Amino acid sequence: MLSFESFFFMFSEIQICCAEVVAGSAAWLGRGLSCVCAQRRESDPRPSFDLTPAQEECLQRLQLRIDVAYDSSIPEHREALRALWNAAFPDEELRDLISEQWKEMGWQGKDPSTDFRGGGFISLENLLYLARNFPKSFQDLLRKQEGDRSVWEYPFAVAGVNITFMLIQMLDLEAVKPRTMVGATFLKFLSENESAFDLLYCITFKLMDHQWLAMRASYMDFNTVMKSTRRQLERELLLEDVTRLEDLPSYSLLSR
Ligand SMILES: *[C@@H]1O[C@H](CO)[C@@H](O)[C@H](O)[C@H]1NC(C)=O
Ligand SMILES: *[C@@H]1O[C@H](CO)[C@@H](O)[C@H](O)[C@H]1NC(C)=O
């Protein structure tokens, strides 16, 4: 039999779980998103959210993208890497796919594929999406054109891979179902626009750079800036009047 205390504990947990949904937005309930307010297992204290079939499909497609590792034997992957170089330095020819030139872009060595470890091919796709859709922001970030910069700047490309990695973790994209309100909110945007992950990446890169400058950060502060970026992004995603990614306050940092 349950003791009074453990019953009360369970009851208050259930209330918190349901209140979270109500506080989010009433529109949720109408969109087929519902919080599972059943008894929780002790091993996983987080609530899980049900998905519509369309949301489930979008999540699975994104998960397939996330699982693709960069593979230099695939022509499409090599082409993407070349395309990134051309977008970054249209006036400078890349001499070879493995070249010291890559360091100019903030890769750690002469072969970017060794820096993809954490992010996989999707981190290259994210950088390309930024270059193609927000060329001005891409160039500003690459060339560190805004603000009063640190002597010890973060490396552009490696930071980009790190952002992809952070977003996958923040949105818990490797789980079968979202387990946080932020993850569930994102899936709603994703089911409305397949580019949602790439667009969120662009917003996040600009937000990270903005915070880097605001905090007058230097290389050793990179982790702190990333954590603060993540918190700010989570807050913005849960704002009441955000119905698409373009409504996020930080979206206004981007320019085309
Ligand atoms: C991102 O940065 C953190 C801290 O510097 C590091 O621990 C992590 O390995 C990096 N991830 C990637 C994918 O580079
Ligand atoms: C999806 O979002 C992107 C980025 O804002 C936009 O360019 C594109 O037109 C959108 N697609 C649809 C189908 O709404």
PDB file of C-alpha atoms and ligand atoms in Angstrom:
ATOM      1  CA  MET A   1       0.000   0.000   0.000  1.00  0.00           C
ATOM      2  CA  LEU A   2       1.141   3.557  -0.686  1.00  0.00           C
ATOM      3  CA  SER A   3       2.056   5.663   2.284  1.00  0.00           C
ATOM      4  CA  PHE A   4       0.416   9.047   2.557  1.00  0.00           C
ATOM      5  CA  GLU A   5       3.672  10.755   1.706  1.00  0.00           C
ATOM      6  CA  SER A   6       4.378   8.856  -1.476  1.00  0.00           C
ATOM      7  CA  PHE A   7       0.796   9.295  -2.620  1.00  0.00           C
ATOM      8  CA  PHE A   8       1.048  13.002  -2.059  1.00  0.00           C
ATOM      9  CA  PHE A   9       4.330  13.080  -3.920  1.00  0.00           C
ATOM     10  CA  MET A  10       2.807  11.292  -6.880  1.00  0.00           C
ATOM     11  CA  PHE A  11      -0.214  13.561  -6.854  1.00  0.00           C
ATOM     12  CA  SER A  12       1.825  16.750  -6.829  1.00  0.00           C
ATOM     13  CA  GLU A  13       4.012  15.427  -9.639  1.00  0.00           C
ATOM     14  CA  ILE A  14       0.969  14.724 -11.779  1.00  0.00           C
ATOM     15  CA  GLN A  15      -0.335  18.207 -11.172  1.00  0.00           C
ATOM     16  CA  ILE A  16       2.960  19.750 -12.193  1.00  0.00           C
ATOM     17  CA  CYS A  17       2.959  17.670 -15.339  1.00  0.00           C
ATOM     18  CA  CYS A  18      -0.537  18.772 -16.373  1.00  0.00           C
ATOM     19  CA  ALA A  19      -0.044  22.376 -15.332  1.00  0.00           C
ATOM     20  CA  GLU A  20       2.958  22.569 -17.601  1.00  0.00           C
ATOM     21  CA  VAL A  21       0.779  21.796 -20.596  1.00  0.00           C
ATOM     22  CA  VAL A  22      -1.914  24.286 -19.647  1.00  0.00           C
ATOM     23  CA  ALA A  23       0.634  26.995 -18.964  1.00  0.00           C
ATOM     24  CA  GLY A  24       2.228  26.383 -22.365  1.00  0.00           C
ATOM     25  CA  SER A  25      -0.743  27.297 -24.489  1.00  0.00           C
ATOM     26  CA  ALA A  26      -4.332  26.194 -24.780  1.00  0.00           C
ATOM     27  CA  ALA A  27      -3.756  25.659 -28.495  1.00  0.00           C
ATOM     28  CA  TRP A  28      -1.680  22.598 -27.702  1.00  0.00           C
ATOM     29  CA  LEU A  29      -4.610  20.508 -26.705  1.00  0.00           C
ATOM     30  CA  GLY A  30      -6.369  21.192 -29.971  1.00  0.00           C
ATOM     31  CA  ARG A  31      -3.325  20.122 -31.960  1.00  0.00           C
ATOM     32  CA  GLY A  32      -3.218  16.600 -30.722  1.00  0.00           C
ATOM     33  CA  LEU A  33      -0.418  17.157 -28.277  1.00  0.00           C
ATOM     34  CA  SER A  34      -1.246  15.865 -24.885  1.00  0.00           C
ATOM     35  CA  CYS A  35       0.790  15.278 -21.830  1.00  0.00           C
ATOM     36  CA  VAL A  36       0.823  11.780 -20.542  1.00  0.00           C
ATOM     37  CA  CYS A  37      -0.332  12.366 -17.019  1.00  0.00           C
ATOM     38  CA  ALA A  38      -0.180   8.746 -16.016  1.00  0.00           C
ATOM     39  CA  GLN A  39       1.874   7.358 -13.206  1.00  0.00           C
ATOM     40  CA  ARG A  40       5.537   8.037 -13.760  1.00  0.00           C
ATOM     41  CA  ARG A  41       8.252   5.469 -13.619  1.00  0.00           C
ATOM     42  CA  GLU A  42      11.018   6.327 -11.231  1.00  0.00           C
ATOM     43  CA  SER A  43      13.725   5.736 -13.823  1.00  0.00           C
ATOM     44  CA  ASP A  44      12.464   8.587 -15.988  1.00  0.00           C
ATOM     45  CA  PRO A  45      11.098  11.512 -14.062  1.00  0.00           C
ATOM     46  CA  ARG A  46      10.248  13.545 -17.163  1.00  0.00           C
ATOM     47  CA  PRO A  47       6.809  13.615 -18.752  1.00  0.00           C
ATOM     48  CA  SER A  48       6.484  12.419 -22.324  1.00  0.00           C
ATOM     49  CA  PHE A  49       4.360  14.004 -25.018  1.00  0.00           C
ATOM     50  CA  ASP A  50       2.227  12.266 -27.602  1.00  0.00           C
ATOM     51  CA  LEU A  51       2.802  13.115 -31.235  1.00  0.00           C
ATOM     52  CA  THR A  52       0.445  13.308 -34.178  1.00  0.00           C
ATOM     53  CA  PRO A  53       1.302  10.859 -37.005  1.00  0.00           C
ATOM     54  CA  ALA A  54       2.623  13.801 -39.056  1.00  0.00           C
ATOM     55  CA  GLN A  55       4.877  14.972 -36.229  1.00  0.00           C
ATOM     56  CA  GLU A  56       6.138  11.446 -35.709  1.00  0.00           C
ATOM     57  CA  GLU A  57       7.048  11.182 -39.387  1.00  0.00           C
ATOM     58  CA  CYS A  58       8.923  14.493 -39.335  1.00  0.00           C
ATOM     59  CA  LEU A  59      10.840  13.449 -36.244  1.00  0.00           C
ATOM     60  CA  GLN A  60      11.819  10.149 -37.866  1.00  0.00           C
ATOM     61  CA  ARG A  61      13.014  11.912 -41.015  1.00  0.00           C
ATOM     62  CA  LEU A  62      15.114  14.295 -38.935  1.00  0.00           C
ATOM     63  CA  GLN A  63      16.514  11.369 -36.955  1.00  0.00           C
ATOM     64  CA  LEU A  64      17.594   9.687 -40.201  1.00  0.00           C
ATOM     65  CA  ARG A  65      19.445  12.884 -41.144  1.00  0.00           C
ATOM     66  CA  ILE A  66      21.116  13.028 -37.730  1.00  0.00           C
ATOM     67  CA  ASP A  67      22.351   9.452 -38.087  1.00  0.00           C
ATOM     68  CA  VAL A  68      24.300  10.148 -41.295  1.00  0.00           C
ATOM     69  CA  ALA A  69      28.042  10.357 -40.613  1.00  0.00           C
ATOM     70  CA  TYR A  70      30.263  12.414 -42.906  1.00  0.00           C
ATOM     71  CA  ASP A  71      31.782   9.984 -45.397  1.00  0.00           C
ATOM     72  CA  SER A  72      34.401  11.214 -47.857  1.00  0.00           C
ATOM     73  CA  SER A  73      33.761   8.230 -50.152  1.00  0.00           C
ATOM     74  CA  ILE A  74      30.289   9.641 -50.936  1.00  0.00           C
ATOM     75  CA  PRO A  75      30.453  12.187 -53.816  1.00  0.00           C
ATOM     76  CA  GLU A  76      27.518  14.190 -52.424  1.00  0.00           C
ATOM     77  CA  HIS A  77      29.404  14.682 -49.154  1.00  0.00           C
ATOM     78  CA  ARG A  78      32.565  15.853 -50.901  1.00  0.00           C
ATOM     79  CA  GLU A  79      30.467  18.215 -53.048  1.00  0.00           C
ATOM     80  CA  ALA A  80      28.851  19.677 -49.954  1.00  0.00           C
ATOM     81  CA  LEU A  81      32.249  20.376 -48.427  1.00  0.00           C
ATOM     82  CA  ARG A  82      33.431  22.090 -51.609  1.00  0.00           C
ATOM     83  CA  ALA A  83      30.210  24.091 -51.748  1.00  0.00           C
ATOM     84  CA  LEU A  84      30.852  25.292 -48.200  1.00  0.00           C
ATOM     85  CA  TRP A  85      34.312  26.491 -49.173  1.00  0.00           C
ATOM     86  CA  ASN A  86      32.966  28.326 -52.221  1.00  0.00           C
ATOM     87  CA  ALA A  87      30.279  29.995 -50.140  1.00  0.00           C
ATOM     88  CA  ALA A  88      32.846  31.082 -47.579  1.00  0.00           C
ATOM     89  CA  PHE A  89      35.619  32.243 -49.922  1.00  0.00           C
ATOM     90  CA  PRO A  90      34.200  32.707 -53.431  1.00  0.00           C
ATOM     91  CA  ASP A  91      37.399  34.396 -54.605  1.00  0.00           C
ATOM     92  CA  GLU A  92      39.827  31.817 -53.322  1.00  0.00           C
ATOM     93  CA  GLU A  93      40.170  28.416 -54.904  1.00  0.00           C
ATOM     94  CA  LEU A  94      40.328  25.385 -52.645  1.00  0.00           C
ATOM     95  CA  ARG A  95      43.438  23.545 -53.754  1.00  0.00           C
ATOM     96  CA  ASP A  96      42.453  20.164 -52.363  1.00  0.00           C
ATOM     97  CA  LEU A  97      39.708  18.686 -50.204  1.00  0.00           C
ATOM     98  CA  ILE A  98      42.404  18.142 -47.610  1.00  0.00           C
ATOM     99  CA  SER A  99      44.202  21.438 -47.321  1.00  0.00           C
ATOM    100  CA  GLU A 100      45.741  23.799 -44.784  1.00  0.00           C
ATOM    101  CA  GLN A 101      43.345  26.414 -46.187  1.00  0.00           C
ATOM    102  CA  TRP A 102      40.503  24.994 -44.091  1.00  0.00           C
ATOM    103  CA  LYS A 103      42.085  26.504 -40.980  1.00  0.00           C
ATOM    104  CA  GLU A 104      41.120  29.960 -42.298  1.00  0.00           C
ATOM    105  CA  MET A 105      37.535  28.927 -41.661  1.00  0.00           C
ATOM    106  CA  GLY A 106      38.063  27.753 -38.103  1.00  0.00           C
ATOM    107  CA  TRP A 107      38.513  24.017 -38.636  1.00  0.00           C
ATOM    108  CA  GLN A 108      41.073  22.440 -36.377  1.00  0.00           C
ATOM    109  CA  GLY A 109      43.217  20.885 -39.080  1.00  0.00           C
ATOM    110  CA  LYS A 110      43.485  20.383 -42.806  1.00  0.00           C
ATOM    111  CA  ASP A 111      40.670  17.810 -42.963  1.00  0.00           C
ATOM    112  CA  PRO A 112      37.279  19.106 -41.738  1.00  0.00           C
ATOM    113  CA  SER A 113      35.836  15.587 -41.662  1.00  0.00           C
ATOM    114  CA  THR A 114      37.780  14.918 -38.469  1.00  0.00           C
ATOM    115  CA  ASP A 115      35.885  17.796 -36.799  1.00  0.00           C
ATOM    116  CA  PHE A 116      32.420  16.417 -37.652  1.00  0.00           C
ATOM    117  CA  ARG A 117      32.602  13.599 -35.104  1.00  0.00           C
ATOM    118  CA  GLY A 118      29.959  15.005 -32.767  1.00  0.00           C
ATOM    119  CA  GLY A 119      27.639  16.450 -35.380  1.00  0.00           C
ATOM    120  CA  GLY A 120      27.872  14.219 -38.465  1.00  0.00           C
ATOM    121  CA  PHE A 121      26.834  15.258 -41.997  1.00  0.00           C
ATOM    122  CA  ILE A 122      23.945  17.332 -40.662  1.00  0.00           C
ATOM    123  CA  SER A 123      26.398  19.818 -39.167  1.00  0.00           C
ATOM    124  CA  LEU A 124      27.763  20.441 -42.672  1.00  0.00           C
ATOM    125  CA  GLU A 125      24.203  20.783 -44.007  1.00  0.00           C
ATOM    126  CA  ASN A 126      23.460  23.298 -41.252  1.00  0.00           C
ATOM    127  CA  LEU A 127      26.472  25.441 -42.169  1.00  0.00           C
ATOM    128  CA  LEU A 128      25.509  25.311 -45.851  1.00  0.00           C
ATOM    129  CA  TYR A 129      21.939  26.289 -45.050  1.00  0.00           C
ATOM    130  CA  LEU A 130      23.226  29.307 -43.139  1.00  0.00           C
ATOM    131  CA  ALA A 131      25.526  30.244 -46.031  1.00  0.00           C
ATOM    132  CA  ARG A 132      22.757  29.969 -48.628  1.00  0.00           C
ATOM    133  CA  ASN A 133      19.837  31.469 -46.788  1.00  0.00           C
ATOM    134  CA  PHE A 134      21.528  34.141 -44.679  1.00  0.00           C
ATOM    135  CA  PRO A 135      24.707  34.941 -46.628  1.00  0.00           C
ATOM    136  CA  LYS A 136      25.220  38.239 -44.799  1.00  0.00           C
ATOM    137  CA  SER A 137      25.026  36.622 -41.366  1.00  0.00           C
ATOM    138  CA  PHE A 138      27.234  33.759 -42.563  1.00  0.00           C
ATOM    139  CA  GLN A 139      29.954  36.158 -43.707  1.00  0.00           C
ATOM    140  CA  ASP A 140      29.651  38.332 -40.585  1.00  0.00           C
ATOM    141  CA  LEU A 141      30.077  35.282 -38.368  1.00  0.00           C
ATOM    142  CA  LEU A 142      32.889  33.787 -40.437  1.00  0.00           C
ATOM    143  CA  ARG A 143      34.847  37.032 -40.605  1.00  0.00           C
ATOM    144  CA  LYS A 144      33.900  38.167 -37.080  1.00  0.00           C
ATOM    145  CA  GLN A 145      32.644  41.419 -38.435  1.00  0.00           C
ATOM    146  CA  GLU A 146      30.406  42.557 -35.611  1.00  0.00           C
ATOM    147  CA  GLY A 147      31.281  44.122 -32.287  1.00  0.00           C
ATOM    148  CA  ASP A 148      34.438  44.592 -30.313  1.00  0.00           C
ATOM    149  CA  ARG A 149      36.063  41.158 -30.665  1.00  0.00           C
ATOM    150  CA  SER A 150      38.215  39.191 -28.272  1.00  0.00           C
ATOM    151  CA  VAL A 151      41.875  38.555 -28.978  1.00  0.00           C
ATOM    152  CA  TRP A 152      41.076  34.852 -28.470  1.00  0.00           C
ATOM    153  CA  GLU A 153      38.089  34.246 -30.712  1.00  0.00           C
ATOM    154  CA  TYR A 154      36.147  30.994 -30.958  1.00  0.00           C
ATOM    155  CA  PRO A 155      36.867  29.081 -34.227  1.00  0.00           C
ATOM    156  CA  PHE A 156      33.903  29.608 -36.566  1.00  0.00           C
ATOM    157  CA  ALA A 157      33.505  26.119 -38.074  1.00  0.00           C
ATOM    158  CA  VAL A 158      34.179  24.131 -34.922  1.00  0.00           C
ATOM    159  CA  ALA A 159      31.698  26.318 -33.033  1.00  0.00           C
ATOM    160  CA  GLY A 160      29.181  25.599 -35.787  1.00  0.00           C
ATOM    161  CA  VAL A 161      29.540  21.845 -35.300  1.00  0.00           C
ATOM    162  CA  ASN A 162      29.177  22.369 -31.587  1.00  0.00           C
ATOM    163  CA  ILE A 163      25.893  24.243 -32.086  1.00  0.00           C
ATOM    164  CA  THR A 164      24.423  21.378 -34.129  1.00  0.00           C
ATOM    165  CA  PHE A 165      25.410  19.013 -31.360  1.00  0.00           C
ATOM    166  CA  MET A 166      23.940  21.237 -28.633  1.00  0.00           C
ATOM    167  CA  LEU A 167      20.601  21.555 -30.469  1.00  0.00           C
ATOM    168  CA  ILE A 168      20.280  17.782 -30.888  1.00  0.00           C
ATOM    169  CA  GLN A 169      20.773  17.428 -27.140  1.00  0.00           C
ATOM    170  CA  MET A 170      18.588  20.355 -26.132  1.00  0.00           C
ATOM    171  CA  LEU A 171      15.678  19.102 -28.239  1.00  0.00           C
ATOM    172  CA  ASP A 172      16.343  15.506 -27.176  1.00  0.00           C
ATOM    173  CA  LEU A 173      16.077  14.487 -30.838  1.00  0.00           C
ATOM    174  CA  GLU A 174      17.434  11.022 -30.336  1.00  0.00           C
ATOM    175  CA  ALA A 175      14.493  10.004 -28.143  1.00  0.00           C
ATOM    176  CA  VAL A 176      11.427   8.280 -29.613  1.00  0.00           C
ATOM    177  CA  LYS A 177       9.171  10.998 -28.224  1.00  0.00           C
ATOM    178  CA  PRO A 178       9.948  14.424 -26.835  1.00  0.00           C
ATOM    179  CA  ARG A 179      10.338  14.446 -23.076  1.00  0.00           C
ATOM    180  CA  THR A 180      10.406  18.196 -22.555  1.00  0.00           C
ATOM    181  CA  MET A 181       8.047  21.020 -23.403  1.00  0.00           C
ATOM    182  CA  VAL A 182      10.803  22.602 -25.513  1.00  0.00           C
ATOM    183  CA  GLY A 183      11.211  19.389 -27.532  1.00  0.00           C
ATOM    184  CA  ALA A 184       7.451  19.088 -28.063  1.00  0.00           C
ATOM    185  CA  THR A 185       7.206  22.728 -29.130  1.00  0.00           C
ATOM    186  CA  PHE A 186       9.990  22.248 -31.651  1.00  0.00           C
ATOM    187  CA  LEU A 187       8.276  19.223 -33.210  1.00  0.00           C
ATOM    188  CA  LYS A 188       5.191  21.295 -33.818  1.00  0.00           C
ATOM    189  CA  PHE A 189       7.325  23.793 -35.787  1.00  0.00           C
ATOM    190  CA  LEU A 190       9.090  20.958 -37.600  1.00  0.00           C
ATOM    191  CA  SER A 191       5.809  19.437 -38.764  1.00  0.00           C
ATOM    192  CA  GLU A 192       4.830  22.817 -40.186  1.00  0.00           C
ATOM    193  CA  ASN A 193       8.156  23.401 -41.933  1.00  0.00           C
ATOM    194  CA  GLU A 194      10.741  20.738 -42.678  1.00  0.00           C
ATOM    195  CA  SER A 195      13.536  23.350 -42.515  1.00  0.00           C
ATOM    196  CA  ALA A 196      12.825  24.128 -38.865  1.00  0.00           C
ATOM    197  CA  PHE A 197      15.997  22.486 -37.575  1.00  0.00           C
ATOM    198  CA  ASP A 198      18.190  24.361 -40.048  1.00  0.00           C
ATOM    199  CA  LEU A 199      16.473  27.657 -39.355  1.00  0.00           C
ATOM    200  CA  LEU A 200      16.783  27.167 -35.598  1.00  0.00           C
ATOM    201  CA  TYR A 201      20.482  26.483 -36.177  1.00  0.00           C
ATOM    202  CA  CYS A 202      20.918  29.843 -37.930  1.00  0.00           C
ATOM    203  CA  ILE A 203      19.100  31.679 -35.145  1.00  0.00           C
ATOM    204  CA  THR A 204      21.209  29.882 -32.541  1.00  0.00           C
ATOM    205  CA  PHE A 205      24.504  30.759 -34.217  1.00  0.00           C
ATOM    206  CA  LYS A 206      23.633  34.468 -34.251  1.00  0.00           C
ATOM    207  CA  LEU A 207      22.326  34.309 -30.682  1.00  0.00           C
ATOM    208  CA  MET A 208      25.532  32.598 -29.527  1.00  0.00           C
ATOM    209  CA  ASP A 209      27.672  35.272 -31.190  1.00  0.00           C
ATOM    210  CA  HIS A 210      25.480  37.997 -29.695  1.00  0.00           C
ATOM    211  CA  GLN A 211      25.949  36.548 -26.210  1.00  0.00           C
ATOM    212  CA  TRP A 212      29.658  36.037 -26.824  1.00  0.00           C
ATOM    213  CA  LEU A 213      29.967  39.770 -27.479  1.00  0.00           C
ATOM    214  CA  ALA A 214      27.622  40.803 -24.662  1.00  0.00           C
ATOM    215  CA  MET A 215      29.605  38.702 -22.181  1.00  0.00           C
ATOM    216  CA  ARG A 216      32.910  40.007 -23.574  1.00  0.00           C
ATOM    217  CA  ALA A 217      33.894  36.377 -23.687  1.00  0.00           C
ATOM    218  CA  SER A 218      37.181  34.841 -24.682  1.00  0.00           C
ATOM    219  CA  TYR A 219      38.078  31.324 -25.841  1.00  0.00           C
ATOM    220  CA  MET A 220      37.979  29.758 -22.362  1.00  0.00           C
ATOM    221  CA  ASP A 221      34.404  31.042 -21.857  1.00  0.00           C
ATOM    222  CA  PHE A 222      32.990  29.171 -24.848  1.00  0.00           C
ATOM    223  CA  ASN A 223      31.172  26.581 -22.732  1.00  0.00           C
ATOM    224  CA  THR A 224      29.615  29.258 -20.526  1.00  0.00           C
ATOM    225  CA  VAL A 225      28.401  31.144 -23.584  1.00  0.00           C
ATOM    226  CA  MET A 226      26.910  27.951 -25.039  1.00  0.00           C
ATOM    227  CA  LYS A 227      25.055  27.209 -21.811  1.00  0.00           C
ATOM    228  CA  SER A 228      23.680  30.710 -21.649  1.00  0.00           C
ATOM    229  CA  THR A 229      22.657  30.496 -25.329  1.00  0.00           C
ATOM    230  CA  ARG A 230      20.812  27.273 -24.651  1.00  0.00           C
ATOM    231  CA  ARG A 231      18.919  28.753 -21.683  1.00  0.00           C
ATOM    232  CA  GLN A 232      17.922  31.824 -23.687  1.00  0.00           C
ATOM    233  CA  LEU A 233      16.744  29.666 -26.598  1.00  0.00           C
ATOM    234  CA  GLU A 234      14.666  27.462 -24.304  1.00  0.00           C
ATOM    235  CA  ARG A 235      13.031  30.539 -22.788  1.00  0.00           C
ATOM    236  CA  GLU A 236      12.222  31.997 -26.192  1.00  0.00           C
ATOM    237  CA  LEU A 237      10.776  28.726 -27.546  1.00  0.00           C
ATOM    238  CA  LEU A 238       8.307  28.637 -24.668  1.00  0.00           C
ATOM    239  CA  LEU A 239       7.069  32.215 -25.030  1.00  0.00           C
ATOM    240  CA  GLU A 240       3.305  32.371 -25.336  1.00  0.00           C
ATOM    241  CA  ASP A 241       3.079  34.291 -28.599  1.00  0.00           C
ATOM    242  CA  VAL A 242       5.694  32.311 -30.522  1.00  0.00           C
ATOM    243  CA  THR A 243       3.780  30.296 -33.115  1.00  0.00           C
ATOM    244  CA  ARG A 244       6.622  29.912 -35.651  1.00  0.00           C
ATOM    245  CA  LEU A 245      10.401  30.141 -35.415  1.00  0.00           C
ATOM    246  CA  GLU A 246      10.299  33.519 -37.152  1.00  0.00           C
ATOM    247  CA  ASP A 247       8.509  34.850 -34.031  1.00  0.00           C
ATOM    248  CA  LEU A 248      11.482  34.112 -31.757  1.00  0.00           C
ATOM    249  CA  PRO A 249      12.960  37.405 -30.503  1.00  0.00           C
ATOM    250  CA  SER A 250      16.438  36.235 -31.600  1.00  0.00           C
ATOM    251  CA  TYR A 251      15.260  35.683 -35.192  1.00  0.00           C
ATOM    252  CA  SER A 252      15.692  39.428 -35.678  1.00  0.00           C
ATOM    253  CA  LEU A 253      19.468  39.004 -35.261  1.00  0.00           C
ATOM    254  CA  LEU A 254      19.645  37.261 -38.658  1.00  0.00           C
ATOM    255  CA  SER A 255      20.172  39.089 -41.930  1.00  0.00           C
ATOM    256  CA  ARG A 256      20.087  37.840 -45.516  1.00  0.00           C
TER     257      ARG A 256
HETATM  258  C1  LIG B   1      31.672  21.373 -27.938  1.00  0.00           C
HETATM  259  O1  LIG B   1      32.389  22.050 -26.968  1.00  0.00           O
HETATM  260  C2  LIG B   1      32.522  21.370 -25.749  1.00  0.00           C
HETATM  261  C3  LIG B   1      33.258  22.275 -24.821  1.00  0.00           C
HETATM  262  O2  LIG B   1      34.347  22.885 -25.389  1.00  0.00           O
HETATM  263  C4  LIG B   1      33.293  20.087 -25.960  1.00  0.00           C
HETATM  264  O3  LIG B   1      33.368  19.391 -24.755  1.00  0.00           O
HETATM  265  C5  LIG B   1      32.588  19.285 -26.991  1.00  0.00           C
HETATM  266  O4  LIG B   1      33.342  18.142 -27.273  1.00  0.00           O
HETATM  267  C6  LIG B   1      32.395  20.091 -28.235  1.00  0.00           C
HETATM  268  N1  LIG B   1      31.641  19.316 -29.180  1.00  0.00           N
HETATM  269  C7  LIG B   1      31.968  19.238 -30.437  1.00  0.00           C
HETATM  270  C8  LIG B   1      31.063  18.424 -31.270  1.00  0.00           C
HETATM  271  O5  LIG B   1      32.946  19.798 -30.911  1.00  0.00           O
HETATM  272  C1  LIG B   2      10.129  27.188 -44.216  1.00  0.00           C
HETATM  273  O1  LIG B   2      10.956  28.118 -43.546  1.00  0.00           O
HETATM  274  C2  LIG B   2      11.944  28.710 -44.364  1.00  0.00           C
HETATM  275  C3  LIG B   2      12.833  29.539 -43.458  1.00  0.00           C
HETATM  276  O2  LIG B   2      12.124  30.573 -42.843  1.00  0.00           O
HETATM  277  C4  LIG B   2      11.293  29.484 -45.474  1.00  0.00           C
HETATM  278  O3  LIG B   2      12.274  30.049 -46.305  1.00  0.00           O
HETATM  279  C5  LIG B   2      10.388  28.573 -46.279  1.00  0.00           C
HETATM  280  O4  LIG B   2       9.691  29.314 -47.231  1.00  0.00           O
HETATM  281  C6  LIG B   2       9.400  27.851 -45.350  1.00  0.00           C
HETATM  282  N1  LIG B   2       8.676  26.869 -46.118  1.00  0.00           N
HETATM  283  C7  LIG B   2       7.353  26.749 -46.057  1.00  0.00           C
HETATM  284  C8  LIG B   2       6.767  25.664 -46.871  1.00  0.00           C
HETATM  285  O5  LIG B   2       6.671  27.491 -45.350  1.00  0.00           O
END
